[in-house]
XYZ file of C-alpha atoms in Angstrom:
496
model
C 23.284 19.698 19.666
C 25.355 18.906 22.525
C 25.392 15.057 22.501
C 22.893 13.226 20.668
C 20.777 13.525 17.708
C 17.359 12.474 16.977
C 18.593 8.799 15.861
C 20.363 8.850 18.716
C 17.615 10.011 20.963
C 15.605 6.736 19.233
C 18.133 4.735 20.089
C 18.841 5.101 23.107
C 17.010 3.594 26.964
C 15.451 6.823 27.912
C 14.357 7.741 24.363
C 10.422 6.167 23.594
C 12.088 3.245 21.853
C 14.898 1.554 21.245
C 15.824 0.510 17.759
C 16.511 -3.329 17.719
C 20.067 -4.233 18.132
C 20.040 -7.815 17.738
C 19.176 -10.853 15.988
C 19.253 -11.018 12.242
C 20.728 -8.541 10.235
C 19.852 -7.135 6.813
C 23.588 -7.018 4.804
C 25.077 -6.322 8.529
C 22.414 -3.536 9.118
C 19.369 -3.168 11.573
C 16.821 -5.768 10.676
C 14.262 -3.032 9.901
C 16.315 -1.494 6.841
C 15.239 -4.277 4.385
C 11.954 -3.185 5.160
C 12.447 0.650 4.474
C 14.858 -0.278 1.453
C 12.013 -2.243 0.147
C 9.711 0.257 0.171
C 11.185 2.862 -1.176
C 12.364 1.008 -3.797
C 8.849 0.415 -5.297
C 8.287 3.907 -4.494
C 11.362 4.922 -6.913
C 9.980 2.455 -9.266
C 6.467 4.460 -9.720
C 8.210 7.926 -9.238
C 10.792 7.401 -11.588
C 8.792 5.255 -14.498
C 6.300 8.112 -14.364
C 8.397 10.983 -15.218
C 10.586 8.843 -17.692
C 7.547 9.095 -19.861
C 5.891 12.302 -18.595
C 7.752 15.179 -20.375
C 7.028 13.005 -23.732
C 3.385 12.453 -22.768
C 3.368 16.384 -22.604
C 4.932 17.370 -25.588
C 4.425 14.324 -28.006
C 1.539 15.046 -30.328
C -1.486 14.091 -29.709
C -2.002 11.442 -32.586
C 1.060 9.808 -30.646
C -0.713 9.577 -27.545
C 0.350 13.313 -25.954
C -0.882 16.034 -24.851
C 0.785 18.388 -27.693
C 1.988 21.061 -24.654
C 5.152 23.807 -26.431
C 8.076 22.206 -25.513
C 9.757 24.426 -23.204
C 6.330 24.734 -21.392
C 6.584 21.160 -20.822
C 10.082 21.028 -19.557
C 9.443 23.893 -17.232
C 6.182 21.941 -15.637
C 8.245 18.696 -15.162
C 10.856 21.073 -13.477
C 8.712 23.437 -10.975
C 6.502 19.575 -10.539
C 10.169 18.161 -9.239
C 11.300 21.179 -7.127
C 7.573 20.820 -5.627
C 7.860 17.702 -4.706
C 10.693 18.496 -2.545
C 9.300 21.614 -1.379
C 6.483 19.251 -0.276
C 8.740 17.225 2.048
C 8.600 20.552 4.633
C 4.961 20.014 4.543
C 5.665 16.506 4.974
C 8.066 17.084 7.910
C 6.013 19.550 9.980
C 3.403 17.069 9.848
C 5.585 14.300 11.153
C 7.070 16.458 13.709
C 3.817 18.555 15.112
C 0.860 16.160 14.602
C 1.728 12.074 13.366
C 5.177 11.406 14.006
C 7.083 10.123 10.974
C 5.828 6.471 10.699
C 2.023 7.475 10.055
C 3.094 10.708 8.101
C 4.773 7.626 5.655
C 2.108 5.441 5.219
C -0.292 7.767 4.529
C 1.943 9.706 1.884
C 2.402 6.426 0.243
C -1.304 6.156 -0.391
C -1.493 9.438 -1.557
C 1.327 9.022 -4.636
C -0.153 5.758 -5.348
C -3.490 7.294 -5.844
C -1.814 10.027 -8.258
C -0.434 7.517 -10.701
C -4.054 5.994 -10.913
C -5.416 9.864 -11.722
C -2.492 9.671 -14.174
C -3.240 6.428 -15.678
C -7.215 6.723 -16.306
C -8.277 10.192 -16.489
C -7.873 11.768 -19.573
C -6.460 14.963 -20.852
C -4.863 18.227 -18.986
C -6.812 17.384 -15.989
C -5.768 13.644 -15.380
C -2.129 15.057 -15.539
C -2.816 18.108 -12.913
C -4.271 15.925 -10.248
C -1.818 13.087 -11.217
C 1.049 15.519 -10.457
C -0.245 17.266 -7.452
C -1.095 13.841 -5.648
C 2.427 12.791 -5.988
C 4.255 15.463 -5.331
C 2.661 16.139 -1.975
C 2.770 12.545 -1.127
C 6.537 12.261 -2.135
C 7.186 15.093 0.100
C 5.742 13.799 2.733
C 7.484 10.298 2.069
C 11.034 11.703 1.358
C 11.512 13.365 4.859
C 9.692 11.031 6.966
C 11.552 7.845 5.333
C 14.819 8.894 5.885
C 14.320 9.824 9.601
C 13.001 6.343 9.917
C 16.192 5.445 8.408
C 17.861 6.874 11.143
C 16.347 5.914 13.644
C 18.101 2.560 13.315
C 21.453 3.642 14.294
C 22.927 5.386 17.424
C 24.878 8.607 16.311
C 28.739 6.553 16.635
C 27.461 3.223 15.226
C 30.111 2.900 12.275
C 27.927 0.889 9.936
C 25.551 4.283 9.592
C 26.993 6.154 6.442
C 27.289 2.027 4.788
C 23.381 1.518 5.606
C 22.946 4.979 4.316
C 24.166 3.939 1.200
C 22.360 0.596 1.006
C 19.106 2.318 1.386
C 20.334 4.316 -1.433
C 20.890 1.305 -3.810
C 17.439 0.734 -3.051
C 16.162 4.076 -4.366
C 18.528 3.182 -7.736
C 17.241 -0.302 -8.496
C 13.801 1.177 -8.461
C 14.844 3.846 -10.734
C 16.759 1.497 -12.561
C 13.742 -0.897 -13.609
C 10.671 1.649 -13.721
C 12.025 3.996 -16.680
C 13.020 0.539 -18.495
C 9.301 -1.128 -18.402
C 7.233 2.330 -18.439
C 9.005 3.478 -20.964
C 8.993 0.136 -22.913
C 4.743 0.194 -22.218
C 4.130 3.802 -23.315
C 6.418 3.117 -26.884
C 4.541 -0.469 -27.417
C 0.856 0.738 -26.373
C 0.870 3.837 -24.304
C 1.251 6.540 -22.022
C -1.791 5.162 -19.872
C -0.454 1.728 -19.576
C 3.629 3.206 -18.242
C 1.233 5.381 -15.914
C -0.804 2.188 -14.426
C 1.929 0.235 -14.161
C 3.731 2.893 -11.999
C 0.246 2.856 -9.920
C 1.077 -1.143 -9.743
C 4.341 -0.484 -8.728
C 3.421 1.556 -5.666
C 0.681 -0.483 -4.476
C 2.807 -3.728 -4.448
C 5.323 -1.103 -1.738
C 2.575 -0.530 0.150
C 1.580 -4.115 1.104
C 5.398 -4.984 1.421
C 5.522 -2.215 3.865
C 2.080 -3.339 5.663
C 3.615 -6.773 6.520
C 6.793 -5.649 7.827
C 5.905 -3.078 9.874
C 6.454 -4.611 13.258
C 10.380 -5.111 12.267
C 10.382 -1.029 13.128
C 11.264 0.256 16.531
C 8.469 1.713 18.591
C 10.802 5.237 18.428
C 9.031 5.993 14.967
C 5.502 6.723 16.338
C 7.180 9.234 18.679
C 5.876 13.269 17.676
C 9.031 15.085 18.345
C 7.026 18.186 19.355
C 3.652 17.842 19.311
C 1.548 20.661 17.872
C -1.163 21.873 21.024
C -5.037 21.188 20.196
C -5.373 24.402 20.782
C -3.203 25.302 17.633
C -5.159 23.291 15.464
C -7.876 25.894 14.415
C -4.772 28.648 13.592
C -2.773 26.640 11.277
C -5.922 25.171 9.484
C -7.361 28.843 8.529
C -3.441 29.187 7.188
C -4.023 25.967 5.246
C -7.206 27.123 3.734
C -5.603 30.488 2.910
C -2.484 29.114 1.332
C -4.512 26.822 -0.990
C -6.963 29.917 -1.802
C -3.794 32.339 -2.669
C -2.554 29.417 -5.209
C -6.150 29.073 -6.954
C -6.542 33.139 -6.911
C -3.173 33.181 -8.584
C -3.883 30.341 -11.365
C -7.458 32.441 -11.998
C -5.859 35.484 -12.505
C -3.313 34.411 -14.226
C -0.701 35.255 -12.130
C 0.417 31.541 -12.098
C 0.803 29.811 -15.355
C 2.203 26.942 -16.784
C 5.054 29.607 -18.851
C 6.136 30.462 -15.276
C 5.397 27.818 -13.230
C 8.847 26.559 -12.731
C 10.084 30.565 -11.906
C 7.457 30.792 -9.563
C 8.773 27.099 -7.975
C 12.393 28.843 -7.647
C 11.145 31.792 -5.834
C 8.909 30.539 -3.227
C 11.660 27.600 -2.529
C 14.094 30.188 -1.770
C 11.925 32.034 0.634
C 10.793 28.852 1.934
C 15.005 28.316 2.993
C 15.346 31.346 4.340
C 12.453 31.126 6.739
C 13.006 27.970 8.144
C 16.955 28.746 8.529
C 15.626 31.526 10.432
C 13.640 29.914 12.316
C 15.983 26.929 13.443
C 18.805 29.888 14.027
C 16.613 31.881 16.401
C 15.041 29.358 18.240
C 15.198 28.466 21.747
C 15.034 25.523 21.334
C 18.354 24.989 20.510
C 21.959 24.899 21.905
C 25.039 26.559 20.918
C 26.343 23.538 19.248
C 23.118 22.675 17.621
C 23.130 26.388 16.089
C 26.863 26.274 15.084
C 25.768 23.070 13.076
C 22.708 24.850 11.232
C 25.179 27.617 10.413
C 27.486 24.969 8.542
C 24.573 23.873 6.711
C 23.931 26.896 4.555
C 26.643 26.362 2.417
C 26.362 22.804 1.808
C 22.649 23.837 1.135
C 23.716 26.128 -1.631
C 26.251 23.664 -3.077
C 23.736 21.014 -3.345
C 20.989 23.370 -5.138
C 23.850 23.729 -7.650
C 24.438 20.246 -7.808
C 21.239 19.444 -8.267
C 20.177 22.416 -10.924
C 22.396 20.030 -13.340
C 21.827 16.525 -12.212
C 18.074 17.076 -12.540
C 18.357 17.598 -16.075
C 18.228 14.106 -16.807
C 14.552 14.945 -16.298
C 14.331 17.926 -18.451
C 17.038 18.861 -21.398
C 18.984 15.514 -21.293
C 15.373 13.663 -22.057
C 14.872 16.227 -25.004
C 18.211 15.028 -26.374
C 17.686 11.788 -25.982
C 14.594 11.966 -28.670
C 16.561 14.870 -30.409
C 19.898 13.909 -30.594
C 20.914 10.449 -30.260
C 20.961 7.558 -32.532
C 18.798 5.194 -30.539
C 18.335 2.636 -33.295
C 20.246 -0.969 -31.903
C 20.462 -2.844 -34.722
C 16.550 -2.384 -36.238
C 15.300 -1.763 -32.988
C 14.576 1.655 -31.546
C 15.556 2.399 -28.199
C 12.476 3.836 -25.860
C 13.933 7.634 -25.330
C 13.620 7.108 -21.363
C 15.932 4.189 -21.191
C 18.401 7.274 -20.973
C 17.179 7.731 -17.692
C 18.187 4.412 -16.528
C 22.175 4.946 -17.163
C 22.613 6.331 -13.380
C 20.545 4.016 -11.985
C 22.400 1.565 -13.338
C 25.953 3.180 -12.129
C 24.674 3.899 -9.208
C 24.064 -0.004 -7.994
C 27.413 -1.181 -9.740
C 29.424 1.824 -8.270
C 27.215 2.486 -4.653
C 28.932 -0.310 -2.982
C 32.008 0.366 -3.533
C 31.850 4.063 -2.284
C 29.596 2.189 0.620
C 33.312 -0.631 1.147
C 35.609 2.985 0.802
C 34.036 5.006 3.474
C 33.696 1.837 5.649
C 37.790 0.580 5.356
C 38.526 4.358 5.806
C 37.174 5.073 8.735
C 38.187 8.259 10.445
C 40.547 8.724 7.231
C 37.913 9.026 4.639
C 37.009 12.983 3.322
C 34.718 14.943 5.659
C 31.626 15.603 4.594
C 32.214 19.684 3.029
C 35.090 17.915 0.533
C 32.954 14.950 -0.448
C 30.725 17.261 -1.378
C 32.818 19.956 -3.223
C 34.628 16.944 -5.242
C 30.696 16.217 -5.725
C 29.530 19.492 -7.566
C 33.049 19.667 -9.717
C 32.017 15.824 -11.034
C 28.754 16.961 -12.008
C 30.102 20.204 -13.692
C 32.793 17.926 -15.225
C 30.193 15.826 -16.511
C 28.517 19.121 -18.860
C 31.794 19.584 -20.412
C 31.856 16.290 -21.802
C 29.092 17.277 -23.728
C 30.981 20.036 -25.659
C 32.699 17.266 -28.273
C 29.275 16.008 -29.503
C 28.484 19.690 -30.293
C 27.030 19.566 -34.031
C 27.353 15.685 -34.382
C 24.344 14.709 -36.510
C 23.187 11.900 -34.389
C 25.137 11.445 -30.508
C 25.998 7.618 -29.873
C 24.020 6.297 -27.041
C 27.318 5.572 -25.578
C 28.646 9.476 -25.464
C 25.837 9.612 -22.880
C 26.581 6.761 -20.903
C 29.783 8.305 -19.941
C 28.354 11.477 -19.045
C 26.349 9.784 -16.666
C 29.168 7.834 -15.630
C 30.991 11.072 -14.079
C 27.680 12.484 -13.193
C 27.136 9.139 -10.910
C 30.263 9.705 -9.196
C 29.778 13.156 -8.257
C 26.272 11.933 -7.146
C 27.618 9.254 -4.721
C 30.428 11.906 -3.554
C 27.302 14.021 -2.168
C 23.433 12.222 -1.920
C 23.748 9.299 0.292
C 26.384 11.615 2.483
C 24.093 14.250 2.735
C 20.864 12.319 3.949
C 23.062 11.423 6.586
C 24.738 14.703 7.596
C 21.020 15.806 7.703
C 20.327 13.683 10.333
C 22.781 13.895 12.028
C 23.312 17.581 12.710
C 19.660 18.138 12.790
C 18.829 20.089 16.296
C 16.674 17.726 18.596
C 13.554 19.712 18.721
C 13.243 19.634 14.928
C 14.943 15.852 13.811
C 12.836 15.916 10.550
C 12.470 19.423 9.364
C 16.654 19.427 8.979
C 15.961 16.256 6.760
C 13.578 18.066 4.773
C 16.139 20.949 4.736
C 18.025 18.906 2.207
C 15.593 18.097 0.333
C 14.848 21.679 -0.026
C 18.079 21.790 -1.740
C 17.051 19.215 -3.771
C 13.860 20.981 -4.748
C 15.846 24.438 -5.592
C 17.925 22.746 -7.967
C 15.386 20.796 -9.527
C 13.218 23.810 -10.267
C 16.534 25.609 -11.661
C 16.542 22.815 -13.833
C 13.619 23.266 -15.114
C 14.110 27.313 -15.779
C 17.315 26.499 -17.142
C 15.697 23.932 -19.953
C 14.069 27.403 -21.542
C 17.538 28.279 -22.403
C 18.626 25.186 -24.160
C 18.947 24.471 -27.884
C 20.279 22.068 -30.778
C 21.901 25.526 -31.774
C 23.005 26.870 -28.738
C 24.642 23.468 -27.233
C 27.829 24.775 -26.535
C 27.560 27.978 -24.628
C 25.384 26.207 -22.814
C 26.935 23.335 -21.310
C 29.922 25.271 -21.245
C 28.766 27.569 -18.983
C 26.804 25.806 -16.932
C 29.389 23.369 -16.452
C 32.047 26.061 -15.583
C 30.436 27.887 -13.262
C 29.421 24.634 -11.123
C 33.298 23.377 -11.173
C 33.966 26.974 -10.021
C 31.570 26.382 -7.047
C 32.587 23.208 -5.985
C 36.294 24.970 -5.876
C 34.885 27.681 -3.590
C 33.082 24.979 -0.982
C 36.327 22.607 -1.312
C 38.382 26.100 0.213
C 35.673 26.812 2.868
C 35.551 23.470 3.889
C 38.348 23.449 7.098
C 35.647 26.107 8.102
C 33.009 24.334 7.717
C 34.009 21.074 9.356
C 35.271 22.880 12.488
C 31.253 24.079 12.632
C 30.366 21.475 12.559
C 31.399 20.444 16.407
C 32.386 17.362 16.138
C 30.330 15.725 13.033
C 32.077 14.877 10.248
């Protein structure tokens, strides 16, 4: 765009609010952050204690409380759930930009999620988990865009402090994920699955009322529809509703769409979701020349963060089945509940976030652009599979060999996901603020789906070629972005 972006646009007198500037400050930020950081923290909480536990719930036997699903089917479900749940956020976003604005489009996706981890928590069986998972994954779409615009709309495009309350926010997201794996998990190995699943329904509900009472600390910006969807518009894209939901349920009776290829199935509709709505933003006339230079140097940050992501995400998928594989969890008599694994980057995250939050900040105009931050990213995260290589054949991997790996991972994380939400904000085009957000996320959701088609491949016996790989071609990539990136930045126009 040629001078502001949406947060800008929020921010500024002739936009239909004007985000608070004044009077007390959350950690030096915009009053209204604590509330968003609140919320989404109990929102990580619930998301992240429920699928610590929900692989195992699949695959455990059922006289331990599963549902006794083939392993790999499992993993590949918890996969193509996680890439939908970020292929959900478009939905989420064309809501908040055609029909609620982002505020409303929030709220009501909270609801939603929290609702799912009741359906998880009471109703038993195959179907409890189906409408558990499909509740939250369409309300965490519709949350994950909309929260992060909201996020934005607290800062003017040049305020300094906006990558540092970027990060904040994300120390937020970690402390949540930090505590819910450690008390689900700790529930499901004392009594049960049902009880980590209610109290992730708890969790939720106690963000929603937090959110409820702080509302009015939000500037009046966030009911604003960016571009309203005409009435007369509503009748077209409802028949396309009711024909997208009848394709999915023709496919699942036909068998066409299965739980063996579920995740597959994820990959390939995420990828043509990308394509069309690069298309669309690239051909619209809506937008300027600089606003369509910026969309250009998107695509390749968009690809490096799928890769990313296809090996972070397996926290969720392989790196859980080697937690109750392959590591000696025993601490001294006591066993370790298999998802506390899952709390290692939470946990680096809020001891190493604020210092990458203090580095950027001191820097200035002298820290990495964006493109290198996130090419040093993906070669952290493909550093982090080769570590595995030394455990290979090791009867039983310390619990420590996996802190470490998490450790690099981490880094690499904070090199590109708080940096990214806010690149995706600000080089969204003005017409369409939230569907660049959700853009990123889309990323997100290809790489989590990857990770869950990748999990087929994986095996005590195969261990080597297969981090080895992986790992080397993702170091490869970052190395390829990290040369483009002069290129990119000058696309950029003028973001860094």
């Amino acid at each position: 765009m040629a001078s502001e972006d949406p947060a800008t646009a929020a921010s500024s007198p002739a936009a239909p609010g004007r985000a608070p500037t004044g009077g007390r400050t959350f950690f030096g930020q915009p009053r209204g952050l604590a509330n968003l950081f609140s919320v989404e923290l109990w929102e990580r909480f619930s998301f992240y204690g429920m699928q610590g536990i929900v692989l195992l719930y699949m695959y455990f036997q059922t006289t331990d409380g599963g549902l006794a699903l083939d392993r790999e089917v499992a993993a590949g479900i918890v996969g193509a759930y996680g890439g939908s749940v970020y292929l959900f956020s478009i939905l989420g976003g064309w809501v908040a930009d055609r029909l609620f604005g982002s505020e409303r489009t929030m709220f009501a996706s909270a609801v939603l999620i929290m609702l799912g981890h009741i359906s998880l928590a009471v109703l038993p069986g195959v179907a409890g988990l189906a409408a558990g998972l499909i509740l939250v994954a369409v309300g965490s779409g519709g949350l994950k865009a909309t929260i992060t615009n909201l996020v934005g709309t607290l800062y003017s495009r040049d305020d300094p402090r906006r990558d540092a309350g970027f990060s904040i926010f994300y120390m937020g997201i970690n402390i949540g994920g930090l505590i819910g794996p450690l008390l689900t998990g700790l529930a499901q190995q004392q009594v049960g699955f049902h009880l980590g699943f209610g109290l992730a329904a708890i969790g939720m509900a106690i963000g929603l009322v937090q959110y409820t009472l702080g509302r009015k600390n939000l500037p009046e910006s966030v009911h604003h529809v960016p571009n309203p969807l005409p009435r007369s518009h509503y009748g077209r894209y409802a028949v396309i509703g009711v024909v997208a939901v009848a394709v999915v349920v023709g496919a699942v009776l036909t068998g066409l769409l299965s739980a063996d290829n579920l995740a597959d199935v994820v990959v390939g509709a995420i990828v043509v979701t990308a394509v069309i709505l690069f298309a669309i933003l690239l051909t619209s006339k809506q937008i300027d020349r600089d606003e369509h230079s910026r969309v250009v140097s998107f695509i390749p940050m968009f690809i490096g963060s799928a890769a990313f992501w296809a090996l972070f995400q397996q926290q969720f998928t392989v790196i859980t089945i080697y937690s109750d594989t392959r590591l000696d969890r025993d601490l001294g008599g006591w066993t370790m509940p298999i998802s506390w694994v899952q709390s290692f980057n939470p946990f680096f995250i809020i001891l190493l976030a604020p210092v990458f939050a203090t580095l950027w900040t001191k820097l200035g105009t002298r820290q990495p652009t964006t493109p290198v931050k996130f090419s040093l990213g993906i070669m952290f995260m493909g550093a982090a599979f080769l570590i595995f290589l030394p455990m290979v054949g090791t009867a039983a991997v310390p619990v420590l060999w996996v802190a470490l790996i998490m450790v690099v991972a981490t880094m690499g994380e904070l090199m590109l996901s708080p940096v990214g939400l806010s690149l995706s904000t600000k080089l969204a085009p003005k017409a369409y603020p939230v569907i660049m957000v959700a853009l990123f996320y889309l990323s997100l959701a290809l790489g989590t789906a990857l990770s869950g088609s990748l999990a087929g491949f994986y095996s005590e016996e195969n261990e080597a070629p297969y981090f080895g790989i992986l790992g080397a071609v993702t170091i490869a990539i970052g190395l390829v972005l990290l040369a483009l990136s002069p290129r990119i930045t000058r696309a950029m126009r003028g973001v860094r």
